[in-house]
Short mmCIF file of C-alpha atoms in Angstrom, two decimals:
data_model
loop_
_atom_site.label_atom_id
_atom_site.label_comp_id
_atom_site.label_asym_id
_atom_site.label_seq_id
_atom_site.Cartn_x
_atom_site.Cartn_y
_atom_site.Cartn_z
CA UNK A 1 -32.76 119.15 335.39
CA UNK A 2 -33.10 122.35 336.95
CA UNK A 3 -30.80 123.29 339.50
CA UNK A 4 -31.94 125.44 342.77
CA UNK A 5 -30.18 127.05 345.45
CA UNK A 6 -32.20 127.94 348.42
CA UNK A 7 -31.38 130.24 351.23
CA UNK A 8 -33.25 129.49 354.48
CA UNK A 9 -33.04 130.81 357.99
CA UNK A 10 -31.60 127.78 360.28
CA UNK A 11 -34.62 127.60 362.52
CA UNK A 12 -36.92 126.85 359.28
CA UNK A 13 -34.50 124.31 357.84
CA UNK A 14 -36.03 121.15 359.00
CA UNK A 15 -39.38 121.97 358.28
CA UNK A 16 -38.53 123.52 355.11
CA UNK A 17 -36.78 120.17 354.00
CA UNK A 18 -39.56 118.15 355.01
CA UNK A 19 -41.80 120.19 352.80
CA UNK A 20 -39.13 119.91 349.86
CA UNK A 21 -39.39 116.18 349.93
CA UNK A 22 -43.30 116.40 349.45
CA UNK A 23 -42.14 118.80 346.36
CA UNK A 24 -39.91 116.43 344.93
CA UNK A 25 -36.82 118.12 344.80
CA UNK A 26 -33.73 115.95 345.21
CA UNK A 27 -30.00 115.29 346.06
CA UNK A 28 -30.00 118.22 348.94
CA UNK A 29 -26.87 119.43 349.82
CA UNK A 30 -26.57 121.74 352.89
CA UNK A 31 -23.88 124.28 354.46
CA UNK A 32 -24.18 126.99 356.93
CA UNK A 33 -23.15 130.75 356.77
CA UNK A 34 -23.19 133.34 359.32
CA UNK A 35 -25.65 136.52 358.71
CA UNK A 36 -24.62 140.25 359.65
CA UNK A 37 -26.84 143.33 359.47
CA UNK A 38 -26.19 143.97 356.15
CA UNK A 39 -27.15 140.60 354.69
CA UNK A 40 -30.04 140.73 357.24
CA UNK A 41 -31.38 143.69 355.50
CA UNK A 42 -30.95 142.15 352.13
CA UNK A 43 -33.08 139.14 353.36
CA UNK A 44 -35.76 141.08 354.34
CA UNK A 45 -35.87 143.31 351.01
CA UNK A 46 -35.84 139.96 349.27
CA UNK A 47 -38.79 138.79 351.77
CA UNK A 48 -40.50 142.06 351.33
CA UNK A 49 -40.50 141.72 347.33
CA UNK A 50 -41.58 137.84 347.66
CA UNK A 51 -44.57 138.77 349.34
CA UNK A 52 -45.62 141.69 346.96
CA UNK A 53 -45.26 139.53 344.06
CA UNK A 54 -47.49 136.87 345.52
CA UNK A 55 -49.98 139.73 346.45
CA UNK A 56 -49.77 141.42 343.01
CA UNK A 57 -49.98 137.62 341.42
CA UNK A 58 -53.28 136.87 343.28
CA UNK A 59 -54.70 140.28 341.93
CA UNK A 60 -53.77 139.84 338.82
CA UNK A 61 -55.12 136.11 338.68
CA UNK A 62 -58.57 137.60 340.09
CA UNK A 63 -58.61 140.46 337.65
CA UNK A 64 -58.36 137.97 334.92
CA UNK A 65 -61.08 135.68 336.44
CA UNK A 66 -63.05 138.86 336.60
CA UNK A 67 -62.74 139.76 332.94
CA UNK A 68 -63.80 136.23 332.13
CA UNK A 69 -66.78 136.50 334.29
CA UNK A 70 -67.93 139.53 332.73
CA UNK A 71 -66.67 142.12 335.89
CA UNK A 72 -67.05 139.78 338.70
CA UNK A 73 -65.50 140.58 342.11
CA UNK A 74 -61.63 140.73 341.78
CA UNK A 75 -59.12 139.98 344.28
CA UNK A 76 -59.64 137.75 347.31
CA UNK A 77 -58.03 140.20 349.54
CA UNK A 78 -60.05 143.19 347.97
CA UNK A 79 -62.82 141.00 348.18
CA UNK A 80 -62.31 141.02 351.95
CA UNK A 81 -61.64 144.52 352.32
CA UNK A 82 -64.82 145.40 350.35
CA UNK A 83 -66.81 142.87 352.20
CA UNK A 84 -65.63 144.82 355.75
CA UNK A 85 -66.34 148.21 354.24
CA UNK A 86 -69.77 147.21 353.01
CA UNK A 87 -70.72 145.60 356.19
CA UNK A 88 -69.71 148.85 358.30
CA UNK A 89 -71.71 150.90 355.71
CA UNK A 90 -74.51 148.74 355.81
CA UNK A 91 -74.95 148.94 359.50
CA UNK A 92 -74.83 152.74 359.16
CA UNK A 93 -77.35 152.79 356.51
CA UNK A 94 -79.66 150.32 358.61
CA UNK A 95 -79.28 152.56 361.40
CA UNK A 96 -80.21 155.63 359.34
CA UNK A 97 -83.02 153.98 357.45
CA UNK A 98 -85.77 154.67 360.26
CA UNK A 99 -85.14 158.06 359.79
CA UNK A 100 -85.26 158.25 356.23
CA UNK A 101 -84.00 161.21 354.35
CA UNK A 102 -85.18 164.80 355.26
CA UNK A 103 -87.71 164.59 352.51
CA UNK A 104 -89.18 161.21 353.55
CA UNK A 105 -91.77 160.44 356.12
CA UNK A 106 -92.06 158.17 359.08
CA UNK A 107 -93.99 155.14 358.74
CA UNK A 108 -94.02 151.55 358.78
CA UNK A 109 -91.43 148.56 357.39
CA UNK A 110 -92.33 145.05 356.67
CA UNK A 111 -91.17 144.39 360.59
CA UNK A 112 -91.27 147.66 362.32
CA UNK A 113 -93.37 150.95 362.92
CA UNK A 114 -91.63 153.79 363.48
CA UNK A 115 -93.11 156.97 365.51
CA UNK A 116 -91.50 159.82 367.22
CA UNK A 117 -92.46 160.95 370.61
CA UNK A 118 -92.33 164.94 371.29
CA UNK A 119 -91.67 165.79 375.05
CA UNK A 120 -90.35 168.73 376.99
CA UNK A 121 -86.33 168.73 377.52
CA UNK A 122 -85.57 166.75 380.32
CA UNK A 123 -88.74 164.97 380.73
CA UNK A 124 -88.15 161.25 381.32
CA UNK A 125 -90.34 158.98 379.34
CA UNK A 126 -90.73 155.42 380.05
CA UNK A 127 -91.55 152.84 377.36
CA UNK A 128 -91.00 148.81 377.15
CA UNK A 129 -89.00 149.41 373.76
CA UNK A 130 -85.53 149.92 372.62
CA UNK A 131 -85.18 153.52 371.78
CA UNK A 132 -83.34 153.80 368.09
CA UNK A 133 -80.48 156.12 368.14
CA UNK A 134 -80.96 159.14 365.71
CA UNK A 135 -78.22 158.77 363.13
CA UNK A 136 -75.83 161.74 362.29
CA UNK A 137 -76.51 161.32 358.49
CA UNK A 138 -79.57 160.45 356.78
CA UNK A 139 -79.92 157.42 354.58
CA UNK A 140 -79.76 159.15 351.32
CA UNK A 141 -76.34 160.56 352.25
CA UNK A 142 -75.06 156.97 353.67
CA UNK A 143 -76.14 155.43 350.18
CA UNK A 144 -74.34 157.92 348.43
CA UNK A 145 -70.97 157.21 350.44
CA UNK A 146 -71.46 153.66 349.67
CA UNK A 147 -71.65 154.28 346.02
CA UNK A 148 -68.21 156.61 346.04
CA UNK A 149 -66.55 153.60 347.92
CA UNK A 150 -67.75 150.96 345.21
CA UNK A 151 -66.76 153.33 342.45
CA UNK A 152 -63.50 153.91 344.47
CA UNK A 153 -62.62 150.24 345.27
CA UNK A 154 -63.19 149.44 341.30
CA UNK A 155 -60.94 152.19 340.23
CA UNK A 156 -58.27 151.05 342.84
CA UNK A 157 -58.66 147.41 341.41
CA UNK A 158 -58.08 148.56 337.93
CA UNK A 159 -54.80 150.41 338.92
CA UNK A 160 -53.42 147.41 340.99
CA UNK A 161 -54.18 145.20 337.98
CA UNK A 162 -52.24 147.29 335.56
CA UNK A 163 -49.29 147.47 338.50
CA UNK A 164 -49.50 143.76 338.73
CA UNK A 165 -49.34 143.41 334.91
CA UNK A 166 -46.31 145.62 334.71
CA UNK A 167 -44.37 145.43 338.16
CA UNK A 168 -44.33 141.39 338.70
CA UNK A 169 -41.60 140.74 336.17
CA UNK A 170 -39.65 143.85 337.61
CA UNK A 171 -40.02 142.70 341.05
CA UNK A 172 -38.73 139.05 340.13
CA UNK A 173 -35.98 140.67 338.33
CA UNK A 174 -34.89 142.50 341.40
CA UNK A 175 -35.46 139.78 343.55
CA UNK A 176 -32.91 137.68 341.61
CA UNK A 177 -30.36 140.36 341.12
CA UNK A 178 -30.67 141.00 345.26
CA UNK A 179 -30.45 137.17 345.82
CA UNK A 180 -27.29 136.93 343.41
CA UNK A 181 -25.70 139.69 345.70
CA UNK A 182 -26.70 138.02 349.13
CA UNK A 183 -25.32 134.81 347.74
CA UNK A 184 -21.79 136.50 346.62
CA UNK A 185 -21.66 138.43 349.75
CA UNK A 186 -22.26 135.51 352.15
CA UNK A 187 -19.61 133.47 349.92
CA UNK A 188 -17.16 136.36 350.71
CA UNK A 189 -18.26 136.43 354.45
CA UNK A 190 -18.39 132.77 354.92
CA UNK A 191 -15.11 132.79 357.17
CA UNK A 192 -16.26 135.52 359.39
CA UNK A 193 -18.37 135.43 362.38
CA UNK A 194 -20.62 138.28 362.01
CA UNK A 195 -23.72 137.32 364.14
CA UNK A 196 -25.37 134.85 366.20
CA UNK A 197 -27.91 134.31 363.72
CA UNK A 198 -27.07 132.16 360.79
CA UNK A 199 -28.79 130.61 357.54
CA UNK A 200 -28.53 127.66 355.61
CA UNK A 201 -27.73 127.46 351.77
CA UNK A 202 -29.24 124.43 350.32
CA UNK A 203 -28.56 123.12 346.45
CA UNK A 204 -31.27 120.35 344.85
CA UNK A 205 -32.25 119.58 341.75
CA UNK A 206 -35.81 118.75 340.14
CA UNK A 207 -36.84 117.70 336.86
CA UNK A 208 -37.57 120.46 334.29
CA UNK A 209 -41.39 119.34 334.01
CA UNK A 210 -41.94 119.97 337.76
CA UNK A 211 -40.50 123.37 337.73
CA UNK A 212 -44.12 125.28 337.31
CA UNK A 213 -45.61 123.36 340.54
CA UNK A 214 -42.37 123.71 342.19
CA UNK A 215 -42.07 127.23 341.80
CA UNK A 216 -45.84 128.19 342.73
CA UNK A 217 -45.41 126.14 345.84
CA UNK A 218 -42.09 127.98 346.82
CA UNK A 219 -43.58 131.49 346.36
CA UNK A 220 -45.58 130.79 349.52
CA UNK A 221 -42.41 129.50 351.57
CA UNK A 222 -40.18 131.70 353.67
CA UNK A 223 -37.33 130.74 351.36
CA UNK A 224 -35.15 132.77 348.91
CA UNK A 225 -34.15 130.92 345.75
CA UNK A 226 -32.47 131.04 342.39
CA UNK A 227 -33.15 128.45 339.64
CA UNK A 228 -31.19 127.82 336.34
CA UNK A 229 -30.70 125.09 334.05
CA UNK A 230 -28.52 122.07 335.37
CA UNK A 231 -24.91 121.92 333.94
CA UNK A 232 -22.58 118.98 333.72
CA UNK A 233 -20.07 120.27 335.70
CA UNK A 234 -23.01 120.48 338.76
CA UNK A 235 -23.04 116.65 338.61
CA UNK A 236 -26.66 116.73 338.69
CA UNK A 237 -28.43 113.35 339.79
CA UNK A 238 -29.50 111.20 336.90
CA UNK A 239 -33.23 110.35 336.12
CA UNK A 240 -33.48 107.52 333.70
CA UNK A 241 -36.75 106.77 332.03
CA UNK A 242 -37.06 103.47 330.38
CA UNK A 243 -39.93 101.33 329.48
CA UNK A 244 -41.10 98.52 331.49
CA UNK A 245 -38.61 95.96 329.91
CA UNK A 246 -35.62 98.32 329.87
CA UNK A 247 -36.52 99.49 333.53
CA UNK A 248 -35.68 95.90 334.68
CA UNK A 249 -32.21 96.21 333.33
CA UNK A 250 -31.13 99.37 335.19
CA UNK A 251 -29.83 97.75 338.18
CA UNK A 252 -27.37 96.03 336.04
CA UNK A 253 -26.33 99.39 334.26
CA UNK A 254 -25.87 100.68 337.37
CA UNK A 255 -23.12 98.23 338.25
CA UNK A 256 -20.81 99.33 335.14
CA UNK A 257 -21.54 103.07 335.05
CA UNK A 258 -24.73 105.18 334.64
CA UNK A 259 -24.73 107.70 331.74
CA UNK A 260 -23.48 111.17 332.66
CA UNK A 261 -25.76 114.12 332.62
CA UNK A 262 -25.23 115.03 328.96
CA UNK A 263 -25.06 111.24 327.52
CA UNK A 264 -27.65 109.05 326.04
CA UNK A 265 -29.30 106.23 328.04
CA UNK A 266 -28.29 102.96 326.39
CA UNK A 267 -30.30 100.89 328.96
CA UNK A 268 -33.37 99.87 326.66
CA UNK A 269 -30.85 99.32 323.69
CA UNK A 270 -28.64 96.86 325.78
CA UNK A 271 -31.27 95.18 327.69
CA UNK A 272 -32.33 92.46 324.74
CA UNK A 273 -28.94 91.96 323.72
CA UNK A 274 -27.78 91.16 327.35
CA UNK A 275 -30.91 88.86 327.74
CA UNK A 276 -30.10 86.78 324.55
CA UNK A 277 -26.41 86.91 325.38
CA UNK A 278 -27.18 85.81 328.84
CA UNK A 279 -28.98 82.66 327.47
CA UNK A 280 -26.18 82.36 324.92
CA UNK A 281 -23.71 82.03 328.11
CA UNK A 282 -26.03 79.81 330.09
CA UNK A 283 -26.42 77.22 327.11
CA UNK A 284 -29.03 74.93 328.76
CA UNK A 285 -32.68 75.15 327.96
CA UNK A 286 -33.14 73.13 331.20
CA UNK A 287 -31.56 75.83 333.23
CA UNK A 288 -33.68 78.57 331.46
CA UNK A 289 -36.79 76.29 332.68
CA UNK A 290 -35.62 76.93 336.33
CA UNK A 291 -34.72 80.53 336.03
CA UNK A 292 -37.81 81.34 334.44
CA UNK A 293 -40.01 79.55 337.23
CA UNK A 294 -37.59 81.01 339.88
CA UNK A 295 -38.28 84.33 338.50
CA UNK A 296 -42.11 83.84 338.39
CA UNK A 297 -42.06 82.81 342.07
CA UNK A 298 -40.12 85.58 343.48
CA UNK A 299 -42.49 88.12 341.03
CA UNK A 300 -45.76 86.62 342.50
CA UNK A 301 -44.75 85.47 346.06
CA UNK A 302 -42.19 88.12 347.04
CA UNK A 303 -43.71 91.59 346.18
CA UNK A 304 -40.55 93.25 347.97
CA UNK A 305 -38.26 91.77 345.29
CA UNK A 306 -40.68 91.55 342.01
CA UNK A 307 -38.62 93.87 339.81
CA UNK A 308 -35.57 91.23 340.45
CA UNK A 309 -37.94 88.48 339.69
CA UNK A 310 -38.90 89.62 336.64
CA UNK A 311 -35.26 90.36 335.56
CA UNK A 312 -34.52 86.76 336.30
CA UNK A 313 -37.86 85.53 334.47
CA UNK A 314 -37.03 87.55 331.43
CA UNK A 315 -33.11 85.92 331.47
CA UNK A 316 -34.44 82.32 331.66
CA UNK A 317 -36.64 83.16 328.81
CA UNK A 318 -33.58 84.25 326.94
CA UNK A 319 -32.02 80.84 328.24
CA UNK A 320 -34.63 78.93 326.82
CA UNK A 321 -34.51 80.62 323.27
CA UNK A 322 -30.78 80.66 322.59
CA UNK A 323 -29.53 77.33 323.85
CA UNK A 324 -32.65 75.97 322.13
CA UNK A 325 -30.62 76.36 318.78
CA UNK A 326 -28.55 73.54 319.83
CA UNK A 327 -30.84 71.61 321.60
CA UNK A 328 -29.10 71.29 324.95
CA UNK A 329 -31.34 70.50 327.81
CA UNK A 330 -29.82 69.44 331.31
CA UNK A 331 -26.45 68.50 329.74
CA UNK A 332 -28.05 66.29 326.87
CA UNK A 333 -29.72 66.65 323.60
CA UNK A 334 -33.30 67.10 323.00
CA UNK A 335 -32.99 65.22 319.82
CA UNK A 336 -31.44 62.14 321.45
CA UNK A 337 -33.64 62.25 324.92
CA UNK A 338 -36.87 62.43 323.10
CA UNK A 339 -38.24 61.05 320.03
CA UNK A 340 -38.20 63.86 317.38
CA UNK A 341 -38.56 63.23 313.74
CA UNK A 342 -35.24 63.40 311.57
CA UNK A 343 -36.41 66.69 309.93
CA UNK A 344 -36.84 68.59 312.95
CA UNK A 345 -33.92 67.34 314.48
CA UNK A 346 -31.69 68.45 311.90
CA UNK A 347 -32.83 72.04 312.12
CA UNK A 348 -30.52 72.00 315.51
CA UNK A 349 -27.07 73.85 315.46
CA UNK A 350 -24.01 71.57 315.60
CA UNK A 351 -21.25 73.36 317.85
CA UNK A 352 -19.54 74.39 314.68
CA UNK A 353 -22.74 76.30 313.69
CA UNK A 354 -23.09 77.95 317.18
CA UNK A 355 -19.61 79.20 317.16
CA UNK A 356 -20.40 81.01 313.77
CA UNK A 357 -24.01 82.11 315.27
CA UNK A 358 -22.06 83.64 318.38
CA UNK A 359 -19.76 85.68 315.81
CA UNK A 360 -22.19 86.73 313.30
CA UNK A 361 -24.85 87.83 316.46
CA UNK A 362 -21.70 89.94 317.75
CA UNK A 363 -21.10 91.69 314.43
CA UNK A 364 -24.97 92.32 314.64
CA UNK A 365 -24.84 93.98 317.81
CA UNK A 366 -21.55 95.95 316.42
CA UNK A 367 -23.28 97.28 313.52
CA UNK A 368 -26.58 97.91 315.46
CA UNK A 369 -24.18 100.10 318.05
CA UNK A 370 -22.58 102.16 315.19
CA UNK A 371 -26.20 102.76 314.02
CA UNK A 372 -26.90 104.18 317.27
CA UNK A 373 -24.22 106.30 317.06
CA UNK A 374 -25.33 107.92 313.98
CA UNK A 375 -28.81 108.32 315.47
CA UNK A 376 -27.62 109.95 318.31
CA UNK A 377 -24.75 112.18 316.32
CA UNK A 378 -28.05 113.62 314.06
CA UNK A 379 -29.93 114.29 316.94
CA UNK A 380 -27.12 116.22 318.67
CA UNK A 381 -26.62 118.13 315.16
CA UNK A 382 -23.14 116.72 315.18
CA UNK A 383 -23.27 115.43 311.48
CA UNK A 384 -19.49 115.02 310.96
CA UNK A 385 -19.46 112.41 313.51
CA UNK A 386 -22.72 110.91 311.84
CA UNK A 387 -21.13 110.55 308.37
CA UNK A 388 -17.92 108.99 309.92
CA UNK A 389 -19.78 106.28 312.00
CA UNK A 390 -21.93 105.73 308.69
CA UNK A 391 -18.57 104.90 307.09
CA UNK A 392 -17.67 102.38 309.56
CA UNK A 393 -20.84 100.54 309.68
CA UNK A 394 -20.55 100.42 305.88
CA UNK A 395 -17.26 99.00 305.81
CA UNK A 396 -17.87 96.71 308.66
CA UNK A 397 -21.01 95.04 306.67
CA UNK A 398 -19.02 94.72 303.46
CA UNK A 399 -15.98 93.21 305.37
CA UNK A 400 -18.45 90.77 306.97
CA UNK A 401 -20.24 89.79 303.86
CA UNK A 402 -16.93 89.42 301.85
CA UNK A 403 -15.55 86.92 304.34
CA UNK A 404 -19.02 85.04 304.63
CA UNK A 405 -18.74 84.95 300.67
CA UNK A 406 -15.76 83.14 300.70
CA UNK A 407 -16.77 80.45 303.26
CA UNK A 408 -20.01 80.17 301.75
CA UNK A 409 -18.99 80.36 298.07
CA UNK A 410 -21.50 82.89 297.01
CA UNK A 411 -20.48 86.40 294.90
CA UNK A 412 -20.87 89.62 296.66
CA UNK A 413 -22.85 91.81 294.08
CA UNK A 414 -20.65 94.90 292.51
CA UNK A 415 -22.75 97.71 293.90
CA UNK A 416 -22.34 96.32 297.56
CA UNK A 417 -18.60 96.73 297.24
CA UNK A 418 -19.20 100.41 295.75
CA UNK A 419 -21.12 101.44 298.82
CA UNK A 420 -19.39 99.65 301.41
CA UNK A 421 -16.07 99.50 300.80
CA UNK A 422 -15.32 102.57 298.52
CA UNK A 423 -17.83 104.51 300.25
CA UNK A 424 -17.09 103.65 303.62
CA UNK A 425 -13.42 104.24 303.33
CA UNK A 426 -14.50 107.50 301.47
CA UNK A 427 -16.53 108.73 304.52
CA UNK A 428 -14.15 107.26 307.14
CA UNK A 429 -11.15 109.49 305.75
CA UNK A 430 -13.29 112.60 305.11
CA UNK A 431 -15.33 112.68 308.22
CA UNK A 432 -13.12 111.22 311.00
CA UNK A 433 -12.44 115.08 312.06
CA UNK A 434 -14.51 118.18 312.59
CA UNK A 435 -11.17 120.25 311.48
CA UNK A 436 -11.34 122.54 308.24
CA UNK A 437 -7.96 121.91 307.38
CA UNK A 438 -8.45 119.09 304.59
CA UNK A 439 -4.86 117.60 304.93
CA UNK A 440 -5.31 117.35 308.68
CA UNK A 441 -8.51 115.65 308.14
CA UNK A 442 -7.41 113.05 305.91
CA UNK A 443 -4.15 112.39 308.03
CA UNK A 444 -6.83 111.89 310.73
CA UNK A 445 -8.97 109.72 308.71
CA UNK A 446 -6.17 107.61 307.86
CA UNK A 447 -5.09 107.29 311.28
CA UNK A 448 -8.35 105.89 312.27
CA UNK A 449 -8.21 103.10 309.86
CA UNK A 450 -6.19 101.62 312.78
CA UNK A 451 -9.38 101.08 314.48
CA UNK A 452 -10.09 98.10 312.22
CA UNK A 453 -7.77 96.06 314.73
CA UNK A 454 -10.11 96.76 317.26
CA UNK A 455 -13.38 95.94 315.70
CA UNK A 456 -11.80 92.58 314.53
CA UNK A 457 -10.70 92.00 318.67
CA UNK A 458 -14.08 92.74 319.30
CA UNK A 459 -15.58 90.51 316.49
CA UNK A 460 -13.65 87.78 317.96
CA UNK A 461 -14.57 88.34 321.55
CA UNK A 462 -18.01 87.14 321.01
CA UNK A 463 -16.41 83.59 320.68
CA UNK A 464 -16.47 83.66 324.40
CA UNK A 465 -20.17 83.47 324.41
CA UNK A 466 -20.17 80.53 322.58
CA UNK A 467 -17.37 78.97 324.84
CA UNK A 468 -19.30 79.54 328.13
CA UNK A 469 -22.24 78.00 326.65
CA UNK A 470 -20.32 74.85 325.47
CA UNK A 471 -18.61 74.59 328.65
CA UNK A 472 -22.05 74.63 330.73
CA UNK A 473 -23.43 72.20 328.69
CA UNK A 474 -20.21 69.66 328.83
CA UNK A 475 -20.53 70.27 332.74
CA UNK A 476 -24.09 69.22 332.77
CA UNK A 477 -23.08 66.42 330.45
CA UNK A 478 -20.52 65.02 333.12
CA UNK A 479 -22.98 65.49 335.85
CA UNK A 480 -25.27 63.26 333.92
CA UNK A 481 -22.61 60.74 333.41
CA UNK A 482 -21.34 60.44 337.05
CA UNK A 483 -24.95 60.17 338.21
CA UNK A 484 -25.51 57.45 335.82
CA UNK A 485 -22.71 55.51 337.06
CA UNK A 486 -23.65 55.94 340.61
CA UNK A 487 -27.21 54.24 339.68
CA UNK A 488 -25.25 50.91 339.74
CA UNK A 489 -24.61 50.95 343.37
CA UNK A 490 -26.82 48.33 345.05
CA UNK A 491 -29.93 49.49 347.32
CA UNK A 492 -28.75 53.41 347.35
CA UNK A 493 -27.81 53.62 343.48
CA UNK A 494 -30.84 55.66 342.38
CA UNK A 495 -30.79 57.66 345.62
CA UNK A 496 -27.40 58.82 345.35
CA UNK A 497 -28.27 59.07 341.60
CA UNK A 498 -31.14 61.89 342.42
CA UNK A 499 -28.89 63.52 344.80
CA UNK A 500 -26.06 63.70 342.39
CA UNK A 501 -28.58 65.36 339.71
CA UNK A 502 -29.97 67.63 341.77
CA UNK A 503 -26.79 68.82 343.53
CA UNK A 504 -24.70 68.59 340.47
CA UNK A 505 -27.00 70.94 338.16
CA UNK A 506 -27.58 73.29 340.77
CA UNK A 507 -24.02 73.78 341.13
CA UNK A 508 -23.75 73.95 337.60
CA UNK A 509 -26.18 76.47 336.91
CA UNK A 510 -25.21 78.80 339.41
CA UNK A 511 -21.45 78.88 338.25
CA UNK A 512 -22.88 79.05 334.57
CA UNK A 513 -25.14 82.13 335.76
CA UNK A 514 -22.20 83.71 337.35
CA UNK A 515 -20.27 83.58 333.99
CA UNK A 516 -23.45 84.78 331.98
CA UNK A 517 -24.01 87.73 334.27
CA UNK A 518 -20.49 89.04 333.89
CA UNK A 519 -19.55 88.48 330.21
CA UNK A 520 -22.35 89.63 328.33
#
């Protein structure tokens, strides 16, 4: 972001703000400060500089264009002046043409015949023709003057082009210096009543890629401005740039916290995990189908909420994928409700397998998060942090594989132990701090190992994903059981059963969706 500070006369503020909206400046703050004779004189000086910079810039651009076109006409303003001078000179030449030069003779042209009548002084002559006024200079003298004017114009344009190239940067620097002095002066005089007139001081931010077009437009505005790179302490607005998938999850990120101005945007990285965790918490393929269809309906039928409809559809898709591992469908099991071959039915996860799957999936996300920290640290040239996070990533992988080997009965290769355990510990001990003192660094490295308890707690926290999904499946099963019991009621049994199924599963879906929205 680029930070802009504008100083505008109060009479011009509303018009200027309307144009700023078109130019793409955002997050405008506004305050008023009084203007006295001193600051008003400075404003006039800055305005004078702005106009001269604009004129010289036009002249420079015209001169460059003329050079590219082999010496054609220069500045548009110079063209207008030259055209006016040429028009006047051509009129003079036209008037002088009938007389010719001293050496020429009178005669005919393509359209006219010129002649001279000799008469006594004071004698009145009457002709049905318009008398041509005798010029003060003959045509040759006028044409010579025209040539001199053209030469002078070309020489003046060349001089002005040279001045433009040399003086535009100087004028801009002078204007910025004057603007800084005015801003400081107004800040010091802000509490005084100096004059009836006042100015508005506006601050705004614009994307860096819009700077050139914005500044070009501002050169033609009656405004004085200073631009500088935005800093974190300026609290500039955040402009997120995500792909079509990540953009859908920006409202979820906004509910928690947007990244600060100097932080990386994690939306596109947490989006796929959120979708899959949501499905794991919902725990029912049937609910996923309902969410998918609901999201598609909103997307195509309610255009104003299309982005939310797409988000619901993707969450529904995740709710189809993850519960499909266990085969839960509206509280029942797919392999019990439908005739599925035994070899396919055996592929569905039991509750115990879903328990371990949730933990393993959590470990994958933790390792992925550490990997992201390594990549971001390298991009920020913070190599010490990158090596320390690499150590944690290796140690977590080794610990996970070692525990899995004890449960599953396989042996971890020695090379994995050397790299994961010893290498990981070494990186953590040596690169958990940026200090140059090796003893302080080792002390901080040892103390940072206490974080292993936090990592262990994080891993266990993923059990809740399994727990929520299982709870939703059990609630769906209870709804089915109650509904089937109602089917035995005479006459109204099946009507009550359908009502119970619709009402019960709707309530379970909404309850499960609430938990699935919060916990991931």
